[in-house]
């Protein structure tokens, strides 16, 4: 069977996430991809990226011009979040598949615009949730969903990071219009996406949020209590106020505790399994991490997307799968700002939190600037 042709790839945005993570992912799959174009409104940054990526990469300061001239198979988007919807829809209309940095959109309403563009074009848009794709995460999910660890009962999801005033001095950070939210949208979303990936659909959220330190429109810390459809209860913490930074997920099942501790990426060694006292040793031996050690990374997710492209099927991290993670964020904000529990499926067209994560709440909505 012949190998499919190399996919022609364009990148939109040439900042650190693209020049670092996306470019290295493309190089890891050089036999399957060919980087043909790059787009950035900053000519100097674009030139620097092309020097790094190679002279064969055509440069554009307009995405529309790039799509007309190059007709890529796949577009990788690494621009500020406020641009994601427009750029993703444009790429889909041009017939290209998309892999976009999180959050894919700033609201559920915007996400559903992308879903409509997918349906019209036949192409797909996936969001970067690279922590799902490391071998340790794949192994843990197989054990949990397959019932090997017993029924999930209690879980904890922690993204406790630290960001100072200089971080929020960047003009597009800390505003609803540019980021769609605070650490709930921009930082912790990777961890609770992985939690949802491990435990399945959530059913109810009760949450709180606050601005404790930073002068931002959105929150700098949020917490949530979550009930899953399988009955498990979980806590979720998203913070940019924590000097001792850590990313952690722990799931206590009937027969074992599985725990992941890392910061910005994980390997097999970051996962541990602790059996309950009644579990036989031969079962524990079967939980050992896989022989292959694939770090969570953009390269791992790109491989899954390319496999889907070659097979003509929807890629993981897209469609209703990715929408569930965004709905979780919207529900967390709605519960935190209204003080009421929010059920899965509750936020629909006509709900203020469907249109924007702040829900036009008087204490949290953007204020008119003089």
C-alpha positions as MATLAB code, in Angstrom:
seq = 'XXXXXXXXXXXXXXXXXXXXXXXXXXXXXXXXXXXXXXXXXXXXXXXXXXXXXXXXXXXXXXXXXXXXXXXXXXXXXXXXXXXXXXXXXXXXXXXXXXXXXXXXXXXXXXXXXXXXXXXXXXXXXXXXXXXXXXXXXXXXXXXXXXXXXXXXXXXXXXXXXXXXXXXXXXXXXXXXXXXXXXXXXXXXXXXXXXXXXXXXXXXXXXXXXXXXXXXXXXXXXXXXXXXXXXXXXXXXXXXXXXXXXXXXXXXXXXXXXXXXXXXXXXXXXXXXXXXXXXXXXXXXXXXXXXXXXXXXXXXXXXXXXXXXXXXXXXXXXXXXXXXXXXXXXXXXXXXXXXXXXXXXXXXXXXXXXXXXXXXXXXXXXXXXXX';
ca = [
       0.000    0.000    0.000;
       1.469    3.345   -1.036;
       2.107    6.055    1.538;
      -0.177    9.128    1.207;
       1.384   12.255   -0.230;
       3.035   14.687    2.155;
       0.495   17.181    3.446;
       1.175   20.798    2.494;
       1.073   22.859    5.696;
       0.811   26.574    6.440;
       1.267   28.241    9.831;
      -0.621   31.368   10.892;
       1.209   33.319   13.565;
       4.959   32.851   13.948;
       5.454   33.599   17.652;
       6.974   31.345   20.284;
       4.356   28.569   20.242;
       4.635   28.144   16.455;
       8.394   28.633   16.105;
       8.909   26.258   19.010;
       6.257   23.583   19.435;
       4.578   23.527   16.004;
       7.779   23.763   13.974;
       9.400   20.957   15.959;
       6.239   18.856   15.493;
       6.397   19.365   11.730;
      10.071   18.403   11.714;
       9.238   15.256   13.692;
       6.838   14.308   10.889;
       8.866   15.612    7.961;
       8.129   12.469    5.942;
       4.400   13.271    6.139;
       4.329   17.074    6.022;
       5.817   19.923    4.012;
       5.768   23.445    5.473;
       5.000   25.665    2.494;
       3.821   28.996    3.954;
       3.784   31.210    7.010;
       1.577   34.191    7.874;
       2.248   37.003   10.333;
       1.239   40.663   10.399;
       4.665   41.494   11.842;
       7.100   41.422    8.916;
      10.161   41.245   11.149;
       8.813   38.280   13.097;
       7.790   36.601    9.835;
      11.267   37.050    8.369;
      12.857   35.619   11.506;
      10.597   32.575   11.342;
      11.332   31.960    7.665;
      15.046   32.102    8.399;
      14.496   29.490   11.104;
      12.144   27.296    9.063;
      13.885   27.500    5.708;
      13.802   29.569    2.530;
      11.288   27.221    0.893;
       8.570   28.650    3.185;
       6.639   31.444    1.446;
       5.846   34.452    3.620;
       2.560   36.382    3.763;
       1.185   39.173    5.927;
      -2.406   38.317    4.928;
      -4.044   34.959    5.606;
      -6.504   35.399    2.739;
      -3.632   36.006    0.299;
      -1.873   32.894    1.583;
      -4.969   30.703    1.177;
      -5.521   31.978   -2.382;
      -1.906   31.504   -3.392;
      -0.918   28.295   -1.623;
      -4.090   26.196   -1.056;
      -2.631   24.250    1.894;
      -3.990   20.910    3.084;
      -3.526   21.805    6.742;
      -3.321   25.125    8.603;
      -1.737   25.404   12.044;
      -2.988   28.462   13.966;
      -0.982   29.993   16.796;
      -2.340   33.543   17.010;
      -4.022   35.272   20.000;
      -7.362   33.624   20.880;
      -9.543   36.490   19.616;
      -8.450   35.644   16.058;
      -9.063   31.903   16.195;
     -12.686   31.770   15.042;
     -12.215   34.024   12.019;
      -8.992   32.356   10.910;
     -10.291   28.826   11.445;
     -13.457   29.517    9.459;
     -11.404   31.048    6.629;
      -9.158   27.982    6.440;
     -12.120   25.606    6.489;
     -13.853   27.527    3.707;
     -10.666   27.140    1.674;
     -10.887   23.368    2.163;
      -7.993   23.062    4.615;
      -8.014   21.115    7.850;
      -7.060   23.108   10.949;
      -5.114   22.483   14.143;
      -5.563   25.555   16.344;
      -4.123   26.512   19.708;
      -6.489   26.570   22.678;
      -8.999   27.940   23.213;
     -10.366   27.260   19.743;
     -12.981   29.964   20.317;
     -13.981   32.484   22.964;
     -17.528   31.138   23.356;
     -19.847   28.269   22.550;
     -21.562   30.483   19.986;
     -18.268   30.909   18.123;
     -17.570   27.194   18.393;
     -20.863   26.389   16.736;
     -19.947   28.754   13.877;
     -16.885   26.581   13.303;
     -19.030   23.439   13.405;
     -21.231   24.942   10.676;
     -18.140   25.796    8.603;
     -16.915   22.210    8.974;
     -20.209   20.844    7.736;
     -20.208   23.175    4.740;
     -16.621   22.457    3.736;
     -16.097   18.816    4.643;
     -12.834   19.769    6.392;
     -12.207   19.523   10.139;
     -10.846   21.797   12.869;
      -9.114   20.359   15.957;
      -7.893   22.205   19.034;
      -4.461   21.674   20.599;
      -4.945   19.544   23.730;
      -1.584   17.823   23.562;
      -1.692   16.314   27.068;
      -4.161   13.678   25.832;
      -1.639   12.223   23.419;
       1.346   11.133   25.495;
       1.677    7.374   25.973;
       1.068    7.731   29.710;
      -2.298    9.410   29.118;
      -3.308    6.865   26.476;
      -2.454    4.031   28.870;
      -4.306    5.604   31.825;
      -7.425    6.178   29.760;
      -7.428    2.581   28.524;
      -7.186    1.296   32.101;
      -9.906    3.601   33.454;
     -12.414    3.300   30.619;
     -11.801   -0.439   30.366;
     -12.651   -0.903   34.047;
      -9.229   -2.304   34.952;
      -8.901    0.049   37.949;
     -12.491   -0.311   39.098;
     -15.132    2.410   39.108;
     -13.822    6.013   39.329;
     -14.948    7.636   42.590;
     -12.957   10.757   43.485;
     -10.717   12.995   41.374;
      -8.615   16.124   41.736;
      -7.434   18.372   38.901;
      -4.938   21.082   39.751;
      -3.333   23.755   37.587;
      -1.592   26.012   40.094;
       0.788   28.247   38.188;
       2.312   31.695   38.726;
       2.090   34.739   36.470;
       3.333   38.183   37.487;
       2.281   41.702   36.533;
       4.712   41.772   33.602;
       2.902   38.795   32.080;
      -0.395   40.701   32.118;
       1.237   43.868   30.776;
       0.951   42.314   27.300;
      -2.052   44.235   25.871;
      -4.137   41.221   24.783;
      -3.872   39.350   28.074;
      -6.426   39.467   30.851;
      -9.368   40.724   28.776;
     -12.511   38.886   27.761;
     -12.364   40.166   24.190;
      -8.871   38.873   23.564;
      -8.609   35.696   25.671;
     -12.175   34.762   26.574;
     -11.257   34.422   30.242;
      -8.473   34.003   32.778;
      -6.686   30.821   33.928;
      -9.901   28.838   33.485;
      -9.648   29.389   29.723;
      -5.956   30.005   29.151;
      -4.089   27.797   31.607;
      -6.105   25.131   33.407;
      -7.989   24.084   30.293;
      -5.254   21.583   29.401;
      -5.553   19.732   32.722;
      -9.330   19.576   32.946;
      -9.511   18.574   29.284;
      -7.337   15.600   30.240;
      -9.558   14.939   33.263;
     -12.630   14.844   31.001;
     -10.730   12.619   28.585;
     -10.045   10.161   31.427;
     -13.430   10.247   33.172;
     -15.909   10.937   30.391;
     -18.925   13.266   30.381;
     -19.521   15.622   33.291;
     -23.018   16.204   34.656;
     -22.962   19.157   37.080;
     -20.640   21.963   38.174;
     -20.645   24.228   41.239;
     -17.907   26.851   41.095;
     -16.324   30.031   42.480;
     -13.952   32.583   40.920;
     -12.131   35.703   42.058;
      -9.709   38.470   41.137;
      -7.358   38.330   44.103;
      -4.177   39.931   42.749;
      -4.168   40.975   39.106;
      -5.928   44.001   37.631;
      -7.670   42.076   34.867;
     -11.214   41.861   33.524;
     -11.282   38.105   34.046;
     -10.463   35.989   37.086;
      -7.010   35.015   38.325;
      -8.261   31.967   40.257;
     -11.235   29.612   39.980;
     -12.348   26.470   41.770;
     -15.064   23.943   40.980;
     -16.820   20.877   42.330;
     -17.832   18.516   39.547;
     -20.137   15.515   39.337;
     -19.533   13.158   36.430;
     -22.139   11.016   34.696;
     -20.428    7.912   36.091;
     -21.012    9.221   39.632;
     -17.444   10.312   40.370;
     -16.919   13.604   42.205;
     -13.988   15.917   41.423;
     -12.360   19.180   42.412;
     -10.803   21.502   39.827;
      -8.471   24.405   40.677;
      -7.129   26.914   38.131;
      -4.688   29.521   39.466;
      -2.006   31.944   38.303;
      -1.225   32.959   41.896;
       0.777   29.916   43.034;
       4.558   30.311   43.540;
       5.119   26.529   43.723;
       3.893   25.645   40.234;
       2.465   22.223   39.483;
      -0.006   20.495   37.193;
      -1.652   17.473   38.755;
      -4.448   14.991   38.142;
      -5.413   12.261   40.602;
      -8.197    9.734   40.098;
      -9.169    7.396   42.928;
     -10.887    4.298   41.573;
     -12.263    1.319   43.460;
      -9.087   -0.695   42.947;
      -6.340    1.895   42.491;
      -5.272    5.518   42.551;
      -3.724    6.871   39.357;
      -1.821   10.143   39.633;
      -0.071   12.430   37.166;
       2.275   15.164   38.422;
       4.126   17.433   35.996;
       4.179   21.072   34.908;
       3.949   21.722   31.154;
       4.222   18.190   29.786;
       4.425   14.566   30.914;
       6.201   11.302   30.208;
       5.484    7.767   31.428;
       7.534    8.318   34.579;
       5.181   11.113   35.679;
       2.302    8.628   36.136;
       1.966    6.447   39.237;
      -0.460    3.665   40.158;
      -1.170    2.760   43.782;
      -3.251   -0.389   44.264;
      -5.923   -0.810   46.925;
      -4.996   -3.335   49.658;
      -7.258   -6.035   48.223;
      -5.719   -6.028   44.723;
      -3.615   -9.050   43.727;
      -0.040   -8.463   42.592;
      -0.605   -9.927   39.128;
      -3.224   -7.249   38.425;
      -0.806   -4.530   39.475;
       1.827   -5.914   37.100;
      -0.629   -5.417   34.233;
      -0.846   -1.697   35.020;
       2.814   -1.038   34.304;
       3.381    1.856   31.929;
       3.854    0.936   28.271;
       7.287    0.140   26.873;
       7.018    3.050   24.436;
       7.535    6.427   26.119;
       5.853    9.130   24.044;
       5.876   12.560   25.745;
       2.743   14.668   25.630;
       3.500   17.111   22.836;
       2.322   18.882   19.703;
       4.170   16.196   17.739;
       2.090   13.437   19.336;
      -1.162   15.246   18.561;
      -0.068   16.085   15.011;
       0.563   12.392   14.393;
      -3.012   11.569   15.459;
      -4.381   14.315   13.208;
      -2.336   13.151   10.206;
      -3.569    9.597   10.749;
      -7.148   10.887   10.703;
      -6.438   12.920    7.554;
      -4.988    9.883    5.783;
      -8.062    7.834    6.735;
     -10.564   10.586    5.898;
     -12.116   10.597    9.386;
     -12.744   13.295   11.992;
      -9.572   13.914   14.027;
      -9.530   13.571   17.814;
      -9.851   16.850   19.709;
     -12.537   18.196   17.398;
     -16.319   18.266   17.059;
     -18.474   17.381   20.067;
     -15.406   16.014   21.860;
     -13.632   19.383   21.997;
     -16.909   21.251   22.479;
     -17.479   19.417   25.768;
     -14.300   20.954   27.184;
     -15.366   24.463   26.143;
     -18.834   23.846   27.582;
     -17.151   22.862   30.854;
     -15.402   26.263   30.924;
     -18.647   28.118   30.177;
     -20.484   26.186   32.889;
     -17.719   26.878   35.411;
     -17.968   30.608   34.730;
     -21.772   30.600   34.851;
     -21.830   28.780   38.158;
     -19.086   30.959   39.638;
     -20.737   34.225   38.592;
     -24.351   33.286   39.368;
     -23.740   31.187   42.487;
     -25.947   28.402   41.135;
     -25.123   24.872   39.964;
     -24.985   24.349   36.195;
     -25.975   21.132   34.447;
     -24.411   19.753   31.277;
     -26.379   20.898   28.229;
     -27.935   23.827   30.087;
     -26.034   26.552   28.236;
     -27.790   26.813   24.879;
     -28.518   29.595   22.359;
     -30.329   32.368   24.197;
     -28.270   31.870   27.360;
     -25.942   34.812   28.057;
     -23.090   32.391   28.783;
     -23.512   30.835   25.328;
     -22.529   34.164   23.751;
     -19.651   35.052   26.113;
     -17.901   33.445   29.050;
     -18.637   36.484   31.245;
     -22.349   36.180   30.541;
     -22.756   39.973   30.727;
     -22.619   39.654   34.505;
     -22.482   43.195   35.976;
     -19.444   42.461   38.158;
     -17.519   40.587   35.467;
     -18.508   41.890   32.036;
     -16.086   44.278   30.293;
     -16.546   47.903   31.278;
     -16.857   50.660   28.694;
     -13.581   52.485   28.411;
     -13.565   56.281   28.513;
];
